[in-house]
Coordinates of C-alpha atoms in Angstrom, one line a residue:
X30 CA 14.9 19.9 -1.8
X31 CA 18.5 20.8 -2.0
X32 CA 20.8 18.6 -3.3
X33 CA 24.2 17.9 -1.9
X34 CA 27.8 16.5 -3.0
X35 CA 27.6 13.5 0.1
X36 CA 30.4 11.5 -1.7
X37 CA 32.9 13.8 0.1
X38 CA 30.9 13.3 3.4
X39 CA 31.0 9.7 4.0
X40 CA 33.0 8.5 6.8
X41 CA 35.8 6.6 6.2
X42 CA 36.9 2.9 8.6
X43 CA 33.3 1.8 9.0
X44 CA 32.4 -0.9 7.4
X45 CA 29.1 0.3 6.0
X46 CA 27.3 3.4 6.1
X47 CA 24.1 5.0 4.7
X48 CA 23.2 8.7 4.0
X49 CA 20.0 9.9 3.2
X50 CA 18.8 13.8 2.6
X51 CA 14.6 13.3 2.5
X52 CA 11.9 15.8 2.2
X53 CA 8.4 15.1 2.2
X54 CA 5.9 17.1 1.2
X55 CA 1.7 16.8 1.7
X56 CA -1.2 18.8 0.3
X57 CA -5.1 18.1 1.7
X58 CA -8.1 20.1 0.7
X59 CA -11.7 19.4 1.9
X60 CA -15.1 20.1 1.1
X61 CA -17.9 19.0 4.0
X62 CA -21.3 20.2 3.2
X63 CA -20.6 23.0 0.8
X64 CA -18.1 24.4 2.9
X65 CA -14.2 24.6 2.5
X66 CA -12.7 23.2 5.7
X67 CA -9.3 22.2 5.1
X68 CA -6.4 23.6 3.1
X69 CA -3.0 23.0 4.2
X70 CA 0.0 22.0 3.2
X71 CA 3.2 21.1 5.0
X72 CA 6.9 19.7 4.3
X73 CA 9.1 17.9 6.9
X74 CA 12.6 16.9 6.1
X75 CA 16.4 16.3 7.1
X76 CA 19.4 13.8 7.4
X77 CA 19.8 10.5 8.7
X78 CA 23.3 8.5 8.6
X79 CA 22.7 4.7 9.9
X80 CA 26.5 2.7 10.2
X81 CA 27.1 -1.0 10.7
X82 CA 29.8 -2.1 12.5
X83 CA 29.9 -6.1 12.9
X84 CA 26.1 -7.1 14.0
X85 CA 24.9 -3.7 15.1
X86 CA 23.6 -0.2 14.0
X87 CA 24.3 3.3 14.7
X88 CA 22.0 5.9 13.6
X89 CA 21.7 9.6 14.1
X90 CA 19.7 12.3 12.5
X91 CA 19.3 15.8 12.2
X92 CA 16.4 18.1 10.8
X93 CA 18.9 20.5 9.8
X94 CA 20.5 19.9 6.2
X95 CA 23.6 21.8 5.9
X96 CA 27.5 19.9 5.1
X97 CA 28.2 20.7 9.2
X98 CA 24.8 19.1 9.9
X99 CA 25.7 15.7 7.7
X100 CA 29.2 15.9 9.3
X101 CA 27.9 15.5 12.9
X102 CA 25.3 13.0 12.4
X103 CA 27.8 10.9 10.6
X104 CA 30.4 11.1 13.3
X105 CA 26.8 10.6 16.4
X106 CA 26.2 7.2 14.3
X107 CA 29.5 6.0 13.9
X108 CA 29.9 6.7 17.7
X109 CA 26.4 5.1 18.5
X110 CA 27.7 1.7 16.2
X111 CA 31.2 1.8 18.2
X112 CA 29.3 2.5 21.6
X113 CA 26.9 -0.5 20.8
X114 CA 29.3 -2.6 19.5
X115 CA 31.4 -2.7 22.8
X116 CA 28.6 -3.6 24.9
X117 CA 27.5 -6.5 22.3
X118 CA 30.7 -7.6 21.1
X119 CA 29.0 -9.6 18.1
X120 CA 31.4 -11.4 15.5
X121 CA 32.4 -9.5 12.3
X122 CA 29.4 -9.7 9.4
X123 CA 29.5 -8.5 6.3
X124 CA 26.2 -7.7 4.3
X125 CA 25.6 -8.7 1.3
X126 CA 25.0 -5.6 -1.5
X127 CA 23.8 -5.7 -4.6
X128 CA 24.1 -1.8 -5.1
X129 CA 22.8 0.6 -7.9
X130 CA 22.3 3.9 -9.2
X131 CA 20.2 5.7 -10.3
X132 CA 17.9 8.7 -11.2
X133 CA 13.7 8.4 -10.8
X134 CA 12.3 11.4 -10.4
X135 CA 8.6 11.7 -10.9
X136 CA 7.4 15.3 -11.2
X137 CA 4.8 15.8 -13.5
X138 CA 5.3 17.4 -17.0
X139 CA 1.9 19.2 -17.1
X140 CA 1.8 22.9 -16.3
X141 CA 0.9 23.8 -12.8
X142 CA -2.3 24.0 -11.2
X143 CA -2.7 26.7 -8.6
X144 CA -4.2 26.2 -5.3
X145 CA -7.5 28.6 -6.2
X146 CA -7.5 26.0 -9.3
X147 CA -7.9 22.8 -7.6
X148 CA -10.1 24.5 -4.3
X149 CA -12.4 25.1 -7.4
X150 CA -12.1 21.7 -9.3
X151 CA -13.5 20.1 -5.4
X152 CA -16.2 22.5 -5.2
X153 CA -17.2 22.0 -8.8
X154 CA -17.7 18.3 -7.7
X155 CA -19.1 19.6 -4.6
X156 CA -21.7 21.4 -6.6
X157 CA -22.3 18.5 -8.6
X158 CA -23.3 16.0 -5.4
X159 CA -25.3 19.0 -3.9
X160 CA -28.0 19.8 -6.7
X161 CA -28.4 16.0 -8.3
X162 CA -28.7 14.5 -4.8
X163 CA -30.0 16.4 -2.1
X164 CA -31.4 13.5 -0.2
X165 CA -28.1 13.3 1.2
X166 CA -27.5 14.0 4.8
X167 CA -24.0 14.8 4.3
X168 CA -21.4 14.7 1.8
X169 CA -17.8 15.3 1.7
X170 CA -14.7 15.7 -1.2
X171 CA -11.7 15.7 0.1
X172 CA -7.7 16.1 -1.9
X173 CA -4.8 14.6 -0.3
X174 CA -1.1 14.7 -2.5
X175 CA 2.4 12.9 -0.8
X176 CA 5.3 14.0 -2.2
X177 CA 8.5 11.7 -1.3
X178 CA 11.5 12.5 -2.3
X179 CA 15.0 11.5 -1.3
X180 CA 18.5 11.0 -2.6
X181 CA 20.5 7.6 -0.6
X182 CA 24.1 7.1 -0.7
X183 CA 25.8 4.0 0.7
X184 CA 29.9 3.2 1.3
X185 CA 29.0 0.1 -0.9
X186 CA 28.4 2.4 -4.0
X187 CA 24.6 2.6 -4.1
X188 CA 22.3 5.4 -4.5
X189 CA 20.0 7.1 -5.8
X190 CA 17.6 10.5 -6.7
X191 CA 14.2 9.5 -6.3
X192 CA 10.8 11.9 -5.8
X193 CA 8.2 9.5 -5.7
X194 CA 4.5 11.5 -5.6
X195 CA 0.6 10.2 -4.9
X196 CA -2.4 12.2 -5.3
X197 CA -6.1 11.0 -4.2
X198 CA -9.2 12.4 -4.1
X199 CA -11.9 11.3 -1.6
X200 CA -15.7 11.7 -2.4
X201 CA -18.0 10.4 0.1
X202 CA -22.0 10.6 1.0
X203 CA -23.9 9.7 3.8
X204 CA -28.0 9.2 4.7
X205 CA -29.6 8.5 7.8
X206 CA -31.8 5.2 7.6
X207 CA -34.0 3.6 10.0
X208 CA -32.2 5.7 12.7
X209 CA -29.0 4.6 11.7
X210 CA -26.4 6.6 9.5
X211 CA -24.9 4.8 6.1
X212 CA -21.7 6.0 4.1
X213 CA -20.0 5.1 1.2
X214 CA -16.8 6.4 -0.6
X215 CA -14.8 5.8 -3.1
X216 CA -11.6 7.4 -4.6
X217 CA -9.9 8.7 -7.8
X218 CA -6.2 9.0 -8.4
X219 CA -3.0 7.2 -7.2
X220 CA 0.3 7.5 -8.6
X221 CA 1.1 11.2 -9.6
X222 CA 0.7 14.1 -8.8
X223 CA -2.5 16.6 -9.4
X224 CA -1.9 17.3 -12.9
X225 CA -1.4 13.7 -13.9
X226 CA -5.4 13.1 -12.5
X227 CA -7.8 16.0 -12.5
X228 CA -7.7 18.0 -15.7
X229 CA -11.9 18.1 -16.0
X230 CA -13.7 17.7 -13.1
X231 CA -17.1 15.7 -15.0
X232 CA -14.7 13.3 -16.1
X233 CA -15.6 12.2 -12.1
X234 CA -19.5 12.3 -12.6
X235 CA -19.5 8.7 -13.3
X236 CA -17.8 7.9 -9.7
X237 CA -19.8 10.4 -8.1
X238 CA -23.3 8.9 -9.6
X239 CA -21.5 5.5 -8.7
X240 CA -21.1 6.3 -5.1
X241 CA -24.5 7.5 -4.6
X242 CA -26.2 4.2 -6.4
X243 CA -24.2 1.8 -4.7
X244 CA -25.7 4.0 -0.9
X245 CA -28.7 3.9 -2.3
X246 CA -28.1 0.1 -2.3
X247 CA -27.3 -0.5 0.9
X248 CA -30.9 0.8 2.1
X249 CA -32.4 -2.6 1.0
X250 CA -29.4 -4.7 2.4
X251 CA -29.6 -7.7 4.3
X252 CA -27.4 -9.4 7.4
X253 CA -25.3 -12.3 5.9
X254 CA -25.8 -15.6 7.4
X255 CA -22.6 -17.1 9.5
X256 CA -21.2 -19.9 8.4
X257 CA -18.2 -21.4 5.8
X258 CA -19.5 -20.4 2.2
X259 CA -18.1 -19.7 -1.4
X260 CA -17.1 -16.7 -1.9
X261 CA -15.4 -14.4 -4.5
X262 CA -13.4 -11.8 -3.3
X263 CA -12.9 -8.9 -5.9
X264 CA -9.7 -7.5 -6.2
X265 CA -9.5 -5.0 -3.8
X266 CA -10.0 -7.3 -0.9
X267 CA -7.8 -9.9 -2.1
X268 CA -5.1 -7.3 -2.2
X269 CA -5.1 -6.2 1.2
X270 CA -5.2 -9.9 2.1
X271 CA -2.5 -10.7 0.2
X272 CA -0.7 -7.9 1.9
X273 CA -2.0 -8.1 5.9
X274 CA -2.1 -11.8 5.9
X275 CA 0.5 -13.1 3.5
X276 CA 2.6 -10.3 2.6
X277 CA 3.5 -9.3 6.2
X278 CA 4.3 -12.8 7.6
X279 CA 6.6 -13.5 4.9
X280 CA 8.8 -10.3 5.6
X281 CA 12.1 -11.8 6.6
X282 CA 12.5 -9.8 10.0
X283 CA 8.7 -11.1 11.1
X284 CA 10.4 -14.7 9.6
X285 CA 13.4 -14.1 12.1
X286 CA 11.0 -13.3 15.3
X287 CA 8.8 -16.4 14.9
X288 CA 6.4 -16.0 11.8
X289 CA 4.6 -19.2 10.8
X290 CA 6.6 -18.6 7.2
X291 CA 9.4 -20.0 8.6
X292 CA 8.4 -23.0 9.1
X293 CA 6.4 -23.3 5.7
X294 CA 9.3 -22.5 3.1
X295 CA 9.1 -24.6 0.7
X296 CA 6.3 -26.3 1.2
X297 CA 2.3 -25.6 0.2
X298 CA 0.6 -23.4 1.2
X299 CA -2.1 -22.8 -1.5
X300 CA -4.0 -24.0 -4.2
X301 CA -1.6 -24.9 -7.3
X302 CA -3.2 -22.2 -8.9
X303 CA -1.7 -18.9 -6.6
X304 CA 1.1 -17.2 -7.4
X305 CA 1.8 -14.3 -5.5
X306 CA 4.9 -11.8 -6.0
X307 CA 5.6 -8.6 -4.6
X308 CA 6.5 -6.6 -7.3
X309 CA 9.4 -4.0 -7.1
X310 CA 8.2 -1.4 -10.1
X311 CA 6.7 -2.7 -13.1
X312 CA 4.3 -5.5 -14.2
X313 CA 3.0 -5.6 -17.7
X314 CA 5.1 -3.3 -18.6
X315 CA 2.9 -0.2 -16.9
X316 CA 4.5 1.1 -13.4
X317 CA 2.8 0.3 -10.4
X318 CA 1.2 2.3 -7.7
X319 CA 4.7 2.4 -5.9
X320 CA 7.4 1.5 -8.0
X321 CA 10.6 1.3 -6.5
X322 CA 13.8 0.7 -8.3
X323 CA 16.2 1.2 -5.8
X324 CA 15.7 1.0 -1.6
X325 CA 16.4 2.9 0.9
X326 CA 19.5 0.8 1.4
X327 CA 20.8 1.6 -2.2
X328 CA 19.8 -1.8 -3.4
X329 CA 18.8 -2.8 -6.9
X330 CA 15.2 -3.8 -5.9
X331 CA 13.9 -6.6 -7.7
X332 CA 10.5 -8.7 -7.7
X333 CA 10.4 -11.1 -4.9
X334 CA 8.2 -14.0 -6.3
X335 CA 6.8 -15.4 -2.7
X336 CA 4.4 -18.3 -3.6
X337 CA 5.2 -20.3 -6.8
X338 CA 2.1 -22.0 -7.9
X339 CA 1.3 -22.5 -4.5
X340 CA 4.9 -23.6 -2.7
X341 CA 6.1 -20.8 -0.8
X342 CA 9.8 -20.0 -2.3
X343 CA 10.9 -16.8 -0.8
X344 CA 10.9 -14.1 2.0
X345 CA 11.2 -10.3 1.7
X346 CA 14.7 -8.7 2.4
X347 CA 17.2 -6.3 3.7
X348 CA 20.8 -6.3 3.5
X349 CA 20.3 -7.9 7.1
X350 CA 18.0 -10.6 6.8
X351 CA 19.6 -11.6 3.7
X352 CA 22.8 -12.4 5.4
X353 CA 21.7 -14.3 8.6
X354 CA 18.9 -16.5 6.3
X355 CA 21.1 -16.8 3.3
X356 CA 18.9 -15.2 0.7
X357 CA 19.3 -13.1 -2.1
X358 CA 18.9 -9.3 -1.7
X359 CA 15.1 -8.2 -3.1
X360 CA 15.6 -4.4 -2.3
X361 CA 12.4 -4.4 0.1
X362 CA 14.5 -2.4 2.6
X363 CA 12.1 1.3 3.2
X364 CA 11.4 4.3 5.5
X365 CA 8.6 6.9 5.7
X366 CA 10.5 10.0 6.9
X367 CA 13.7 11.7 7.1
X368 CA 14.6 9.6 10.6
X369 CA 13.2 6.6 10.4
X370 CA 15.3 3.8 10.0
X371 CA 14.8 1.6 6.4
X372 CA 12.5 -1.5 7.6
X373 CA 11.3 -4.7 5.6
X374 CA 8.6 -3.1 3.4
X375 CA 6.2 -4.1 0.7
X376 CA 6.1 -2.6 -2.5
X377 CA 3.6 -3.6 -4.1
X378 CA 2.0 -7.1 -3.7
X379 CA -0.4 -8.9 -5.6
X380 CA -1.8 -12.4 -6.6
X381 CA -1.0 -12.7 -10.3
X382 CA -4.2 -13.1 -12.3
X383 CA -5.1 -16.4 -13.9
X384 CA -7.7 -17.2 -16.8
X385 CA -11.2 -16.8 -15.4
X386 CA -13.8 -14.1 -15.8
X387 CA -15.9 -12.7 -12.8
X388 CA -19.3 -13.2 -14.2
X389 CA -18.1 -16.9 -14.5
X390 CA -16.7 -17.0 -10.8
X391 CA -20.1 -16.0 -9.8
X392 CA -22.1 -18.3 -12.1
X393 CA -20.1 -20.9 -10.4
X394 CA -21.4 -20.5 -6.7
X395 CA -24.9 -21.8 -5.8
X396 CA -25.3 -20.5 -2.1
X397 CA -23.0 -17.6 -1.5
X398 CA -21.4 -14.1 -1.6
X399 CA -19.6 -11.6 -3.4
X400 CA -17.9 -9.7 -1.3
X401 CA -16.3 -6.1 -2.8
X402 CA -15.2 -3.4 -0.2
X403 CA -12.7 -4.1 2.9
X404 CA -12.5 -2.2 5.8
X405 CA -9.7 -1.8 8.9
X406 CA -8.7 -5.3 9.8
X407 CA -6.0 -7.4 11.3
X408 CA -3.8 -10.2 10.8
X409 CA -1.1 -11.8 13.2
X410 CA 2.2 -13.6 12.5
X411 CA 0.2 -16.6 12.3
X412 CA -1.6 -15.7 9.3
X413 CA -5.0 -15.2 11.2
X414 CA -6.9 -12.3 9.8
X415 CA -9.8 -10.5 10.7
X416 CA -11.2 -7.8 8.1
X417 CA -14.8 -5.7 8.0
X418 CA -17.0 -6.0 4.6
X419 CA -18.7 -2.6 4.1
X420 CA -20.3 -3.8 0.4
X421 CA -20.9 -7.6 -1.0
X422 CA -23.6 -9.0 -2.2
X423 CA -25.5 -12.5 -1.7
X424 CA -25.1 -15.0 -4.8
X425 CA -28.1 -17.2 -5.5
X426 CA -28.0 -19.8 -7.8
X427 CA -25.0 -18.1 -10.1
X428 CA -26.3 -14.5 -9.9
X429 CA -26.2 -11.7 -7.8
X430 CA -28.9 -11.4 -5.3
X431 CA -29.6 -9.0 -2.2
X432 CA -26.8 -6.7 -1.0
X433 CA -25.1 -7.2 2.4
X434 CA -25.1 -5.5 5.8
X435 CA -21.4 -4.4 6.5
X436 CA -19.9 -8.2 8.2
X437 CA -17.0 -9.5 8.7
X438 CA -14.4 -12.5 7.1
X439 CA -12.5 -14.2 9.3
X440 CA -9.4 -17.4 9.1
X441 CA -6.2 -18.3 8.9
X442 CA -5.0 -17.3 5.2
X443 CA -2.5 -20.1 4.6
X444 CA -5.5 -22.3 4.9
X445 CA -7.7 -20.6 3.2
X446 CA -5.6 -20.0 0.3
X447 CA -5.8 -23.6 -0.4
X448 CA -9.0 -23.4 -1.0
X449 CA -8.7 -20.7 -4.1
X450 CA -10.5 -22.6 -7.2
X451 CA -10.7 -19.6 -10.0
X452 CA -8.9 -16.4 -10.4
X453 CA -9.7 -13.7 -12.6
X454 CA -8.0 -12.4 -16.0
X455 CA -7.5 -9.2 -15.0
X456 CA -6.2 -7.0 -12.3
X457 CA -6.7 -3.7 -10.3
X458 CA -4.4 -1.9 -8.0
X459 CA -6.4 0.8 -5.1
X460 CA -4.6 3.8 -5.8
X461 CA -4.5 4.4 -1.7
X462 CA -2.8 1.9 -0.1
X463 CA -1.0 2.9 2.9
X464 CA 0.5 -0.1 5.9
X465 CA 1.4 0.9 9.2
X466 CA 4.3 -1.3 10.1
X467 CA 6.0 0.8 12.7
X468 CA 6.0 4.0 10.0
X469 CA 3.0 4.9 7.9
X470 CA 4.3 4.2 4.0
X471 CA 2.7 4.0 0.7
X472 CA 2.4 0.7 -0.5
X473 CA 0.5 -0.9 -3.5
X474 CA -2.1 -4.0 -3.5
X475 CA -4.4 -5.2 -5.9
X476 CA -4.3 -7.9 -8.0
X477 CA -7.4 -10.4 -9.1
X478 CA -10.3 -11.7 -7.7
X479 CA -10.9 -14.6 -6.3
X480 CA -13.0 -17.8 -5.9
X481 CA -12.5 -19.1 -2.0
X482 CA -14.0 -20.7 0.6
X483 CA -14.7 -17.6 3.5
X484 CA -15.8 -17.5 6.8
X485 CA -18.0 -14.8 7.0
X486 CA -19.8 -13.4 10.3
X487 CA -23.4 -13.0 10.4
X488 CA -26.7 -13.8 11.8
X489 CA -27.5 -17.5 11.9

């Protein structure tokens, strides 16, 4: 991506402007059955200038990344801002900044693999699945690789330089059973690109014998029962609750349109023991899957700690929401592509571990489940979420029993958060996050598992 002197750009008698110059860039390769049947690659990328002018926004972009381009999309948003500005006539607001600069440019240092290269690392694992399992009705690897990167400029001196990568690789298997097809998958990779993952394609053999033990399993499952039980909920699926049912209602613009955070602030709203943060870059001092130091807004983005020891104490920001509830600036302000507008975006959210171990968690329920994988799910401003289960187990009398059908879990998570008893002493990020607020964006979510009281659908 080219990079451009925008200082000299920048329009002058708005109050506040943003510039942005984005590229991003994707790679997917897939194996189905032996055969190659995807190998692509792509880039998309232009300008956007977004201008505030008392309470409103201009915006205008262009595909087209040239000095004559940036000068005509400034000059279409500063028009759009005056044009909406007379017709809404809002009082004079000033945001609030908290700007910074800054260079964070991810590339890896490892020499290049070429395409032939990595088409033959997937069939090597290809080959693999095909001659130690050929019970298999089906079987798939598949390589997917986002590249972001962007350089922001702001009239209230932020910016920054960023190239911000992701690299996953997909291997899945399938059987037919009873009639009835099963799958299972699981991934390898995250933040990085190729080179930062897949040097030696048997370092995969464990996953790929993992996968195929864990279908194997689900021959022999069993439907759960319905009903309120104990539960512990390993990492994975605490993380995408965290982020569908907590994370989302306490973004400040949901918070201005009638989230049920808003009336909770400062008040419980689970056990004494949860603490949940969405973290802007770093925790124990190794980055996460999405670090972000600086938004899309040119602010310094920070940890926003959301639930203290159960009390919620904070909502996720922009420069907007900041001013009209009063709140610091967390730098949560983030776009997918090169014309989307910067929205309220999580970075990457977590429940932050506590002092128990799993085996204990388990050893702890009499009648109950361990439940592992999430599927697709929902969750609504109320903090009602609905999520699938595609692997758990039953847990009789402290151990692990019978493995589960795929079922669902079902509540509202401010109450059930109350209910949280242990947490474990360690934590795990899935390298694959994405959330589809408006713009598909990475995001990272992880954290702990869980001890909880569920409600799980079944047969009674």
């Amino acid at each position: 991506m080219r990079t451009l002197a925008l200082e000299q750009l920048l329009p002058s008698g708005v109050g506040y402007a943003e510039l942005k110059v984005q590229e991003n860039r994707t790679a997917n390769i897939g194996f189905l059955n032996g055969s190659l049947v995807q190998n692509n690659t792509s880039s998309s990328g232009g300008i956007m200038c977004r201008t505030f002018l008392r309470g409103v926004w201009g915006l205008a972009s262009s595909p087209l990344i040239s000095e004559d381009a940036m000068r005509k999309v400034i000059q279409k948003a500063a028009a759009n801002a005056a044009l909406l500005d007379s017709k809404v006539g809002k009082p004079r607001i000033i945001l609030p900044q908290r700007s910074a600069q800054g260079e964070y440019l991810f590339f890896t240092t490892k020499a290049r693999a070429s395409i032939a290269q990595k088409i033959e690392y997937l069939k090597h694992l290809d080959d693999y699945i095909a001659e130690k399992y050929p019970d298999l009705s089906s079987r798939g690897v598949n390589f997917g690789q986002l590249d972001m990167q962007k350089q922001i400029l702001t009239t209230d001196g932020g910016g920054f330089l960023g190239m911000t990568p992701r690299a996953i690789i997909v291997v899945w298997m399938s059987i037919d059973h009873d009639g009835e097809p099963i799958r299972h998958y699981e991934l390898a990779g995250g933040f990085g690109e190729w080179e930062d993952h897949f040097e030696d394609p048997s370092e995969h053999y464990e996953l790929i014998d993992r996968v195929y033990r864990e279908l194997m399993e689900k021959k022999e499952a069993v439907w759960a029962r319905a009903g309120t039980f104990d539960c512990v909920l390993d990492s994975d699926l605490a993380g995408i609750l965290s982020h569908e049912a907590i994370g989302h209602t306490t973004e400040a613009d949901f918070v201005l349109n009638g989230s049920i955070a808003g009336e909770y602030l400062n008040q419980s709203v689970a056990s004494e023991i949860v603490t949940l943060i969405d973290v802007a870059n770093t925790w124990d001092e190794q980055l996460c899957p999405v670090p972000v130091f600086i938004d899309d807004e040119g602010t310094e983005a920070q940890d926003c700690l959301v639930i203290e020891r159960g009390i919620l104490k904070n909502y996720m920001h922009n420069k907007e929401s900041a001013q009209k509830l009063g709140f610091p600036l967390t730098g949560n302000a983030r776009a997918y592509a090169f014309s989307d507008e910067p929205l309220i975006r999580m970075r990457n959210t977590m429940i932050v571990p506590g002092k128990d171990k799993i085996k204990d968690m388990i050893a702890s329920i009499e009648d109950g489940y361990y439940l592992i994988d999430p599927s697709n799910g929902q969750a609504d401003s109320t903090s009602e979420f609905m999520f699938g289960i595609t692997r758990g187990y039953e847990i009789k009398n402290g151990k692990l029993a019978r493995p589960i059908k795929e079922t669902t879990i079902s509540g509202v998570a401010f109450d059930m958060l109350k209910t949280v008893t242990m947490i474990s002493d360690d934590l795990d990020w899935t390298c694959a996050g994405m959330c589809g607020k408006k713009q598909q964006i990475p995001v990272g979510m992880g954290g702990p598992a869980i001890k909880c009281k569920m409600n799980i659908g079944g047969r009674s």
